[in-house]
Amino acid sequence: MTLLRIERLTKHFGGLTAVDSLDMEVCEGSIHALIGPNGSGKTTTFNMISSMLKPSSGRIFFEGRNLTNKSPDTVATFGITRTFQQISLFRTMTVLQTVMVGAHLRKKSGLAGVLLHTRCFQEQEKEIRQKARDSLEVVGLAKMEDRMATELPYGQQRLIELARGLAVGPRLLLLDEPVAGMNSTEIDFMGQLVLKIRSRGVTILLVEHNMDLVMDISDKVTVISSGRKIAEGLPREVRSAPVVVENYLGRGINVA
């Protein structure tokens, strides 16, 4: 079943077209990779799906509901969340507190509940804390919850970013270059972790430049160049498509 469908999605920045009439469907329960050269429009597409950017034209559907031009918090309540290329951590927060920030996206207590510390607020805080701990357990950082987030090594900081996304309880998780800057051991661990997350019922849309990882874990791959889709299919089909080799894989990227 199609979980996410985008139709002729387009984004202009002045005279530049970053995404040009992109069509794509992401099936529920799949790992779908969106790849392409730097500047091809991948992150812009993510930003439109998560409503951080408004499309110039086109439509975005999630479970058949039109999410085009909805607010970011509304999109999050439907079960779409994302990670970012650049890690953003607070120096004064522990690992657990940092992950709880993600879970607060669906918090229902208003300002009065926070100020008065109502029973509803206390119950929600308890639930959020448990969700954060569950997410840390998934990514292997449960024993680190009391450490300051910024004190952890880079690879573990990327896992905190992932746990923060999981704490929201997403139906669709947008992963933007999750292994950027990681070593080979960390990349292998992240690959297994993404498969584990998918097995827990989370659909994943992945932007990534590590082609070995993409080809190993993806169910379907969409390739864009200069904002336009140039190929789509199973990993083995995409990696051998002449247009992909010419426009992307031929640029010194090894997928053997």
CSV table of N, CA, C and O in Angstrom, one decimal, residues 51-176:
chain,number,residue,atom,x,y,z
A,51,SER,N,7.2,19.8,5.4
A,51,SER,CA,6.5,21.2,5.4
A,51,SER,C,7.4,22.3,6.0
A,51,SER,O,6.9,23.3,6.4
A,52,MET,N,8.7,22.1,6.0
A,52,MET,CA,9.6,23.1,6.3
A,52,MET,C,9.8,24.1,5.2
A,52,MET,O,10.1,25.3,5.4
A,53,LEU,N,9.5,23.6,4.0
A,53,LEU,CA,9.4,24.5,2.8
A,53,LEU,C,8.0,24.3,2.1
A,53,LEU,O,7.5,23.1,2.1
A,54,LYS,N,7.4,25.3,1.5
A,54,LYS,CA,6.2,25.1,0.8
A,54,LYS,C,6.5,24.9,-0.7
A,54,LYS,O,7.3,25.6,-1.2
A,55,PRO,N,5.9,23.9,-1.3
A,55,PRO,CA,6.1,23.7,-2.7
A,55,PRO,C,5.7,24.9,-3.6
A,55,PRO,O,4.7,25.6,-3.2
A,56,SER,N,6.3,25.1,-4.7
A,56,SER,CA,5.9,26.1,-5.7
A,56,SER,C,4.6,25.6,-6.4
A,56,SER,O,3.7,26.3,-6.7
A,57,SER,N,4.6,24.2,-6.6
A,57,SER,CA,3.4,23.6,-7.1
A,57,SER,C,3.6,22.1,-6.9
A,57,SER,O,4.6,21.6,-6.4
A,58,GLY,N,2.5,21.3,-7.1
A,58,GLY,CA,2.5,19.9,-6.9
A,58,GLY,C,1.8,19.6,-5.6
A,58,GLY,O,1.4,20.5,-4.8
A,59,ARG,N,1.6,18.3,-5.3
A,59,ARG,CA,0.8,17.9,-4.1
A,59,ARG,C,1.6,16.8,-3.4
A,59,ARG,O,2.3,16.0,-4.0
A,60,ILE,N,1.3,16.7,-2.1
A,60,ILE,CA,1.9,15.7,-1.2
A,60,ILE,C,0.8,15.0,-0.5
A,60,ILE,O,0.0,15.6,0.2
A,61,PHE,N,0.7,13.6,-0.6
A,61,PHE,CA,-0.3,12.9,0.1
A,61,PHE,C,0.3,11.9,1.0
A,61,PHE,O,1.3,11.2,0.7
A,62,PHE,N,-0.3,11.7,2.2
A,62,PHE,CA,0.1,10.8,3.2
A,62,PHE,C,-1.1,10.0,3.7
A,62,PHE,O,-2.0,10.5,4.2
A,63,GLU,N,-1.1,8.7,3.4
A,63,GLU,CA,-2.2,7.8,3.7
A,63,GLU,C,-3.5,8.4,3.0
A,63,GLU,O,-4.6,8.3,3.5
A,64,GLY,N,-3.3,8.9,1.8
A,64,GLY,CA,-4.4,9.5,1.0
A,64,GLY,C,-4.9,10.9,1.4
A,64,GLY,O,-5.7,11.5,0.7
A,65,ARG,N,-4.3,11.4,2.5
A,65,ARG,CA,-4.6,12.8,2.9
A,65,ARG,C,-3.7,13.8,2.3
A,65,ARG,O,-2.5,13.6,2.3
A,66,ASN,N,-4.2,14.9,1.8
A,66,ASN,CA,-3.4,15.9,1.2
A,66,ASN,C,-2.7,16.8,2.3
A,66,ASN,O,-3.4,17.5,3.0
A,67,LEU,N,-1.4,16.7,2.3
A,67,LEU,CA,-0.7,17.4,3.3
A,67,LEU,C,0.0,18.7,2.8
A,67,LEU,O,0.7,19.4,3.5
A,68,THR,N,-0.2,18.9,1.5
A,68,THR,CA,0.4,20.1,0.9
A,68,THR,C,0.0,21.4,1.6
A,68,THR,O,-1.1,21.6,1.9
A,69,ASN,N,1.1,22.1,2.0
A,69,ASN,CA,0.9,23.4,2.7
A,69,ASN,C,0.4,23.3,4.1
A,69,ASN,O,0.0,24.3,4.7
A,70,LYS,N,0.4,22.1,4.7
A,70,LYS,CA,0.1,22.0,6.1
A,70,LYS,C,1.2,22.5,6.9
A,70,LYS,O,2.4,22.6,6.4
A,71,SER,N,1.0,22.9,8.2
A,71,SER,CA,2.1,23.3,9.0
A,71,SER,C,3.0,22.2,9.4
A,71,SER,O,2.5,21.0,9.5
A,72,PRO,N,4.2,22.4,9.8
A,72,PRO,CA,5.1,21.4,10.2
A,72,PRO,C,4.6,20.6,11.4
A,72,PRO,O,4.8,19.3,11.4
A,73,ASP,N,4.0,21.2,12.4
A,73,ASP,CA,3.5,20.5,13.5
A,73,ASP,C,2.3,19.6,13.2
A,73,ASP,O,2.2,18.5,13.7
A,74,THR,N,1.5,20.0,12.2
A,74,THR,CA,0.4,19.2,11.7
A,74,THR,C,0.9,17.9,11.0
A,74,THR,O,0.5,16.8,11.2
A,75,VAL,N,2.0,18.1,10.2
A,75,VAL,CA,2.6,17.0,9.5
A,75,VAL,C,3.2,16.0,10.5
A,75,VAL,O,3.0,14.8,10.4
A,76,ALA,N,3.8,16.5,11.6
A,76,ALA,CA,4.3,15.7,12.6
A,76,ALA,C,3.3,14.9,13.3
A,76,ALA,O,3.5,13.7,13.6
A,77,THR,N,2.1,15.5,13.6
A,77,THR,CA,1.0,14.7,14.2
A,77,THR,C,0.5,13.6,13.4
A,77,THR,O,-0.1,12.6,13.9
A,78,PHE,N,0.6,13.7,12.1
A,78,PHE,CA,0.2,12.6,11.2
A,78,PHE,C,1.2,11.4,11.2
A,78,PHE,O,0.9,10.4,10.6
A,79,GLY,N,2.4,11.6,11.8
A,79,GLY,CA,3.3,10.5,11.9
A,79,GLY,C,4.5,10.6,11.0
A,79,GLY,O,5.1,9.6,10.7
A,80,ILE,N,4.9,11.8,10.6
A,80,ILE,CA,6.0,12.0,9.7
A,80,ILE,C,7.1,12.8,10.5
A,80,ILE,O,6.8,13.9,11.0
A,81,THR,N,8.3,12.3,10.6
A,81,THR,CA,9.4,13.0,11.3
A,81,THR,C,10.6,12.8,10.5
A,81,THR,O,10.7,11.9,9.6
A,82,ARG,N,11.7,13.6,10.8
A,82,ARG,CA,12.9,13.5,10.0
A,82,ARG,C,14.1,13.8,10.9
A,82,ARG,O,14.0,14.3,12.0
A,83,THR,N,15.2,13.3,10.4
A,83,THR,CA,16.5,13.7,11.0
A,83,THR,C,17.2,14.6,10.0
A,83,THR,O,16.8,14.8,8.9
A,84,PHE,N,18.3,15.2,10.5
A,84,PHE,CA,19.0,16.2,9.7
A,84,PHE,C,20.5,15.9,9.5
A,84,PHE,O,21.1,15.1,10.3
A,85,GLN,N,21.0,16.4,8.4
A,85,GLN,CA,22.5,16.2,8.1
A,85,GLN,C,23.3,16.7,9.2
A,85,GLN,O,24.3,16.1,9.7
A,86,GLN,N,23.0,17.9,9.7
A,86,GLN,CA,23.8,18.6,10.7
A,86,GLN,C,23.1,18.2,12.1
A,86,GLN,O,22.0,18.5,12.3
A,87,ILE,N,23.9,17.7,13.0
A,87,ILE,CA,23.5,17.3,14.3
A,87,ILE,C,23.3,18.6,15.1
A,87,ILE,O,24.2,19.5,15.2
A,88,SER,N,22.1,18.7,15.8
A,88,SER,CA,21.8,19.8,16.7
A,88,SER,C,21.6,19.4,18.1
A,88,SER,O,20.5,18.8,18.4
A,89,LEU,N,22.5,19.6,19.0
A,89,LEU,CA,22.4,19.1,20.4
A,89,LEU,C,22.6,20.3,21.3
A,89,LEU,O,23.3,21.3,21.0
A,90,PHE,N,21.9,20.2,22.5
A,90,PHE,CA,22.0,21.3,23.5
A,90,PHE,C,23.1,20.9,24.5
A,90,PHE,O,23.1,19.8,25.0
A,91,ARG,N,24.0,21.8,24.7
A,91,ARG,CA,25.2,21.6,25.6
A,91,ARG,C,24.7,21.3,27.0
A,91,ARG,O,25.4,20.7,27.8
A,92,THR,N,23.6,21.8,27.4
A,92,THR,CA,23.2,21.7,28.8
A,92,THR,C,22.2,20.5,29.0
A,92,THR,O,21.7,20.4,30.1
A,93,MET,N,22.0,19.7,28.0
A,93,MET,CA,21.0,18.6,28.2
A,93,MET,C,21.7,17.3,28.2
A,93,MET,O,22.7,17.0,27.5
A,94,THR,N,21.2,16.3,28.9
A,94,THR,CA,21.6,15.0,28.9
A,94,THR,C,21.1,14.3,27.6
A,94,THR,O,20.3,14.8,26.9
A,95,VAL,N,21.6,13.1,27.4
A,95,VAL,CA,21.1,12.3,26.3
A,95,VAL,C,19.6,12.1,26.4
A,95,VAL,O,18.9,12.3,25.4
A,96,LEU,N,19.1,11.7,27.5
A,96,LEU,CA,17.7,11.4,27.7
A,96,LEU,C,16.9,12.7,27.5
A,96,LEU,O,15.9,12.7,26.8
A,97,GLN,N,17.3,13.8,28.0
A,97,GLN,CA,16.6,15.1,27.9
A,97,GLN,C,16.5,15.5,26.4
A,97,GLN,O,15.5,16.0,25.9
A,98,THR,N,17.6,15.3,25.7
A,98,THR,CA,17.7,15.6,24.3
A,98,THR,C,16.7,14.8,23.5
A,98,THR,O,16.0,15.3,22.6
A,99,VAL,N,16.6,13.5,23.7
A,99,VAL,CA,15.6,12.7,23.0
A,99,VAL,C,14.2,13.0,23.4
A,99,VAL,O,13.3,13.0,22.6
A,100,MET,N,14.0,13.4,24.7
A,100,MET,CA,12.6,13.8,25.1
A,100,MET,C,12.1,15.0,24.3
A,100,MET,O,10.9,15.2,24.2
A,101,VAL,N,13.0,15.9,23.9
A,101,VAL,CA,12.6,17.0,23.1
A,101,VAL,C,11.8,16.6,21.8
A,101,VAL,O,10.8,17.2,21.4
A,102,GLY,N,12.3,15.4,21.2
A,102,GLY,CA,11.6,14.9,20.1
A,102,GLY,C,10.2,14.4,20.5
A,102,GLY,O,9.2,14.7,19.8
A,103,ALA,N,10.1,13.7,21.6
A,103,ALA,CA,8.8,13.2,22.0
A,103,ALA,C,7.8,14.3,22.4
A,103,ALA,O,6.6,14.1,22.3
A,104,HIS,N,8.3,15.5,22.7
A,104,HIS,CA,7.4,16.6,23.1
A,104,HIS,C,6.6,17.1,21.9
A,104,HIS,O,5.7,17.9,22.1
A,105,LEU,N,7.0,16.7,20.7
A,105,LEU,CA,6.3,17.2,19.5
A,105,LEU,C,4.8,16.9,19.5
A,105,LEU,O,4.0,17.6,18.9
A,106,ARG,N,4.5,15.8,20.2
A,106,ARG,CA,3.1,15.3,20.2
A,106,ARG,C,2.5,15.6,21.6
A,106,ARG,O,1.4,15.1,21.9
A,107,LYS,N,3.1,16.4,22.4
A,107,LYS,CA,2.6,16.7,23.7
A,107,LYS,C,1.3,17.5,23.7
A,107,LYS,O,1.3,18.5,22.9
A,108,LYS,N,0.3,17.2,24.5
A,108,LYS,CA,-1.0,17.9,24.4
A,108,LYS,C,-1.2,18.9,25.5
A,108,LYS,O,-2.1,19.7,25.4
A,109,SER,N,-0.4,18.9,26.6
A,109,SER,CA,-0.6,19.8,27.7
A,109,SER,C,-0.3,21.3,27.2
A,109,SER,O,0.8,21.5,26.6
A,110,GLY,N,-1.2,22.2,27.5
A,110,GLY,CA,-0.9,23.6,27.2
A,110,GLY,C,-0.1,24.3,28.2
A,110,GLY,O,0.5,23.6,29.2
A,111,LEU,N,0.1,25.6,28.1
A,111,LEU,CA,0.9,26.4,29.0
A,111,LEU,C,0.4,26.2,30.4
A,111,LEU,O,1.2,26.1,31.4
A,112,ALA,N,-0.9,26.2,30.6
A,112,ALA,CA,-1.5,26.1,32.0
A,112,ALA,C,-1.0,24.8,32.6
A,112,ALA,O,-0.7,24.8,33.8
A,113,GLY,N,-1.1,23.8,31.9
A,113,GLY,CA,-0.7,22.5,32.4
A,113,GLY,C,0.8,22.5,32.9
A,113,GLY,O,1.1,21.9,33.9
A,114,VAL,N,1.6,23.1,32.1
A,114,VAL,CA,3.1,23.2,32.4
A,114,VAL,C,3.3,24.0,33.7
A,114,VAL,O,4.0,23.6,34.6
A,115,LEU,N,2.6,25.2,33.7
A,115,LEU,CA,2.8,26.1,34.9
A,115,LEU,C,2.2,25.5,36.2
A,115,LEU,O,2.8,25.7,37.2
A,116,LEU,N,1.1,24.9,36.0
A,116,LEU,CA,0.4,24.3,37.2
A,116,LEU,C,0.8,22.9,37.6
A,116,LEU,O,0.5,22.4,38.6
A,117,HIS,N,1.6,22.3,36.7
A,117,HIS,CA,2.1,21.0,36.9
A,117,HIS,C,0.9,20.0,37.2
A,117,HIS,O,0.9,19.3,38.2
A,118,THR,N,-0.1,20.1,36.3
A,118,THR,CA,-1.3,19.3,36.5
A,118,THR,C,-1.0,17.8,36.4
A,118,THR,O,0.0,17.4,35.9
A,119,ARG,N,-2.0,17.0,36.8
A,119,ARG,CA,-1.9,15.6,36.7
A,119,ARG,C,-1.7,15.1,35.2
A,119,ARG,O,-0.9,14.2,35.0
A,120,CYS,N,-2.4,15.8,34.3
A,120,CYS,CA,-2.3,15.4,32.9
A,120,CYS,C,-0.9,15.7,32.5
A,120,CYS,O,-0.3,14.9,31.8
A,121,PHE,N,-0.3,16.8,32.9
A,121,PHE,CA,1.0,17.2,32.5
A,121,PHE,C,2.0,16.1,33.0
A,121,PHE,O,2.9,15.7,32.3
A,122,GLN,N,1.9,15.7,34.3
A,122,GLN,CA,2.8,14.8,34.9
A,122,GLN,C,2.7,13.4,34.2
A,122,GLN,O,3.7,12.8,34.0
A,123,GLU,N,1.5,13.0,33.9
A,123,GLU,CA,1.3,11.7,33.2
A,123,GLU,C,2.0,11.7,31.8
A,123,GLU,O,2.6,10.8,31.4
A,124,GLN,N,1.8,12.9,31.1
A,124,GLN,CA,2.4,13.0,29.8
A,124,GLN,C,3.9,13.0,29.9
A,124,GLN,O,4.6,12.4,29.0
A,125,GLU,N,4.5,13.7,30.9
A,125,GLU,CA,5.9,13.7,31.1
A,125,GLU,C,6.4,12.3,31.3
A,125,GLU,O,7.5,11.9,30.8
A,126,LYS,N,5.7,11.5,32.1
A,126,LYS,CA,6.1,10.1,32.4
A,126,LYS,C,6.1,9.3,31.1
A,126,LYS,O,7.0,8.5,30.9
A,127,GLU,N,5.1,9.5,30.3
A,127,GLU,CA,5.0,8.8,29.0
A,127,GLU,C,6.1,9.2,28.1
A,127,GLU,O,6.7,8.3,27.4
A,128,ILE,N,6.4,10.5,28.0
A,128,ILE,CA,7.4,11.0,27.1
A,128,ILE,C,8.8,10.4,27.6
A,128,ILE,O,9.6,10.0,26.7
A,129,ARG,N,9.0,10.4,28.9
A,129,ARG,CA,10.3,9.9,29.4
A,129,ARG,C,10.5,8.4,29.0
A,129,ARG,O,11.6,8.0,28.6
A,130,GLN,N,9.4,7.6,29.1
A,130,GLN,CA,9.5,6.2,28.7
A,130,GLN,C,9.7,6.1,27.2
A,130,GLN,O,10.5,5.2,26.8
A,131,LYS,N,9.0,6.9,26.4
A,131,LYS,CA,9.2,6.8,25.0
A,131,LYS,C,10.7,7.1,24.6
A,131,LYS,O,11.3,6.5,23.7
A,132,ALA,N,11.2,8.1,25.3
A,132,ALA,CA,12.6,8.5,25.0
A,132,ALA,C,13.6,7.3,25.4
A,132,ALA,O,14.5,7.0,24.7
A,133,ARG,N,13.3,6.7,26.5
A,133,ARG,CA,14.1,5.6,27.0
A,133,ARG,C,14.0,4.4,26.0
A,133,ARG,O,15.0,3.7,25.7
A,134,ASP,N,12.8,4.1,25.6
A,134,ASP,CA,12.6,3.0,24.6
A,134,ASP,C,13.4,3.3,23.3
A,134,ASP,O,14.0,2.4,22.7
A,135,SER,N,13.4,4.6,22.9
A,135,SER,CA,14.1,4.9,21.7
A,135,SER,C,15.6,4.8,21.9
A,135,SER,O,16.3,4.3,20.9
A,136,LEU,N,16.1,5.1,23.0
A,136,LEU,CA,17.5,4.9,23.3
A,136,LEU,C,17.9,3.5,23.4
A,136,LEU,O,19.0,3.1,23.0
A,137,GLU,N,17.0,2.7,23.8
A,137,GLU,CA,17.2,1.2,23.9
A,137,GLU,C,17.3,0.7,22.4
A,137,GLU,O,18.2,-0.2,22.2
A,138,VAL,N,16.5,1.2,21.5
A,138,VAL,CA,16.5,0.7,20.1
A,138,VAL,C,17.9,1.0,19.5
A,138,VAL,O,18.5,0.2,18.8
A,139,VAL,N,18.4,2.2,19.8
A,139,VAL,CA,19.7,2.6,19.1
A,139,VAL,C,20.9,2.2,19.9
A,139,VAL,O,22.1,2.5,19.5
A,140,GLY,N,20.7,1.6,21.0
A,140,GLY,CA,21.9,1.1,21.8
A,140,GLY,C,22.5,2.0,22.7
A,140,GLY,O,23.7,1.9,23.1
A,141,LEU,N,21.8,3.1,23.1
A,141,LEU,CA,22.4,4.1,24.0
A,141,LEU,C,21.7,4.2,25.4
A,141,LEU,O,21.8,5.2,26.1
A,142,ALA,N,21.0,3.1,25.8
A,142,ALA,CA,20.2,3.2,27.0
A,142,ALA,C,21.1,3.5,28.2
A,142,ALA,O,20.7,4.2,29.1
A,143,LYS,N,22.3,3.0,28.2
A,143,LYS,CA,23.2,3.2,29.4
A,143,LYS,C,23.8,4.6,29.4
A,143,LYS,O,24.5,4.9,30.3
A,144,MET,N,23.6,5.3,28.3
A,144,MET,CA,24.2,6.7,28.2
A,144,MET,C,23.2,7.8,28.6
A,144,MET,O,23.6,8.9,28.4
A,145,GLU,N,22.0,7.5,29.0
A,145,GLU,CA,21.0,8.5,29.2
A,145,GLU,C,21.3,9.6,30.1
A,145,GLU,O,20.8,10.8,29.9
A,146,ASP,N,22.2,9.4,31.1
A,146,ASP,CA,22.6,10.5,32.0
A,146,ASP,C,23.8,11.3,31.6
A,146,ASP,O,24.2,12.2,32.2
A,147,ARG,N,24.5,10.8,30.5
A,147,ARG,CA,25.6,11.6,30.0
A,147,ARG,C,25.2,12.8,29.3
A,147,ARG,O,24.1,12.9,28.7
A,148,MET,N,26.0,13.9,29.3
A,148,MET,CA,25.7,15.1,28.5
A,148,MET,C,25.9,14.7,27.0
A,148,MET,O,26.8,14.1,26.6
A,149,ALA,N,24.8,15.1,26.2
A,149,ALA,CA,24.8,14.7,24.8
A,149,ALA,C,26.0,15.1,24.0
A,149,ALA,O,26.5,14.3,23.2
A,150,THR,N,26.5,16.3,24.3
A,150,THR,CA,27.6,16.8,23.5
A,150,THR,C,28.9,16.2,23.9
A,150,THR,O,29.9,16.4,23.1
A,151,GLU,N,29.0,15.4,24.9
A,151,GLU,CA,30.2,14.7,25.3
A,151,GLU,C,30.4,13.4,24.6
A,151,GLU,O,31.5,12.9,24.7
A,152,LEU,N,29.4,12.9,24.0
A,152,LEU,CA,29.5,11.6,23.3
A,152,LEU,C,30.3,11.7,22.0
A,152,LEU,O,30.3,12.8,21.4
A,153,PRO,N,30.9,10.6,21.6
A,153,PRO,CA,31.6,10.6,20.2
A,153,PRO,C,30.6,10.9,19.1
A,153,PRO,O,29.4,10.7,19.2
A,154,TYR,N,31.2,11.4,18.0
A,154,TYR,CA,30.3,11.8,16.9
A,154,TYR,C,29.3,10.7,16.4
A,154,TYR,O,28.2,11.0,16.2
A,155,GLY,N,29.8,9.5,16.3
A,155,GLY,CA,28.9,8.4,15.9
A,155,GLY,C,27.7,8.2,16.8
A,155,GLY,O,26.6,8.0,16.3
A,156,GLN,N,27.9,8.3,18.1
A,156,GLN,CA,26.9,8.2,19.0
A,156,GLN,C,26.0,9.4,19.0
A,156,GLN,O,24.8,9.3,19.3
A,157,GLN,N,26.5,10.6,18.7
A,157,GLN,CA,25.7,11.8,18.6
A,157,GLN,C,24.7,11.6,17.4
A,157,GLN,O,23.5,12.0,17.5
A,158,ARG,N,25.1,11.0,16.4
A,158,ARG,CA,24.2,10.7,15.2
A,158,ARG,C,23.1,9.7,15.7
A,158,ARG,O,21.9,9.8,15.2
A,159,LEU,N,23.4,8.8,16.6
A,159,LEU,CA,22.4,7.9,17.1
A,159,LEU,C,21.4,8.6,18.0
A,159,LEU,O,20.2,8.2,18.0
A,160,ILE,N,21.9,9.6,18.7
A,160,ILE,CA,20.9,10.4,19.5
A,160,ILE,C,19.9,11.1,18.6
A,160,ILE,O,18.7,11.2,18.9
A,161,GLU,N,20.4,11.7,17.5
A,161,GLU,CA,19.6,12.3,16.5
A,161,GLU,C,18.5,11.3,16.0
A,161,GLU,O,17.3,11.7,15.9
A,162,LEU,N,18.9,10.1,15.7
A,162,LEU,CA,18.0,9.1,15.3
A,162,LEU,C,17.0,8.7,16.4
A,162,LEU,O,15.8,8.6,16.1
A,163,ALA,N,17.4,8.6,17.6
A,163,ALA,CA,16.6,8.3,18.7
A,163,ALA,C,15.5,9.4,18.9
A,163,ALA,O,14.4,9.1,19.3
A,164,ARG,N,16.0,10.6,18.8
A,164,ARG,CA,15.0,11.7,18.9
A,164,ARG,C,13.9,11.7,17.9
A,164,ARG,O,12.8,12.0,18.2
A,165,GLY,N,14.2,11.2,16.7
A,165,GLY,CA,13.2,11.1,15.7
A,165,GLY,C,12.3,9.9,16.0
A,165,GLY,O,11.1,10.0,15.8
A,166,LEU,N,12.8,8.8,16.5
A,166,LEU,CA,12.0,7.7,16.9
A,166,LEU,C,11.1,8.0,18.0
A,166,LEU,O,10.0,7.4,18.1
A,167,ALA,N,11.5,8.9,18.9
A,167,ALA,CA,10.7,9.1,20.1
A,167,ALA,C,9.3,9.8,19.8
A,167,ALA,O,8.4,9.7,20.6
A,168,VAL,N,9.2,10.3,18.6
A,168,VAL,CA,7.9,10.9,18.2
A,168,VAL,C,6.9,9.8,17.8
A,168,VAL,O,5.7,10.1,17.8
A,169,GLY,N,7.4,8.6,17.6
A,169,GLY,CA,6.5,7.5,17.2
A,169,GLY,C,6.1,7.6,15.8
A,169,GLY,O,4.9,7.6,15.4
A,170,PRO,N,7.0,7.8,14.8
A,170,PRO,CA,6.7,8.0,13.4
A,170,PRO,C,6.1,6.8,12.7
A,170,PRO,O,6.4,5.7,13.0
A,171,ARG,N,5.3,7.1,11.7
A,171,ARG,CA,4.9,6.1,10.7
A,171,ARG,C,5.9,6.2,9.6
A,171,ARG,O,6.2,5.1,9.0
A,172,LEU,N,6.3,7.4,9.2
A,172,LEU,CA,7.3,7.6,8.2
A,172,LEU,C,8.5,8.4,8.7
A,172,LEU,O,8.3,9.5,9.3
A,173,LEU,N,9.7,7.8,8.6
A,173,LEU,CA,10.9,8.5,9.1
A,173,LEU,C,11.8,8.9,7.9
A,173,LEU,O,12.1,8.1,7.1
A,174,LEU,N,12.1,10.2,7.8
A,174,LEU,CA,12.9,10.7,6.8
A,174,LEU,C,14.3,10.8,7.3
A,174,LEU,O,14.6,11.6,8.2
A,175,LEU,N,15.2,10.0,6.8
A,175,LEU,CA,16.6,10.0,7.2
A,175,LEU,C,17.5,10.7,6.2
A,175,LEU,O,17.7,10.3,5.1
A,176,ASP,N,18.1,11.8,6.6
A,176,ASP,CA,18.9,12.7,5.7
A,176,ASP,C,20.3,12.4,6.0
A,176,ASP,O,20.9,12.9,7.0
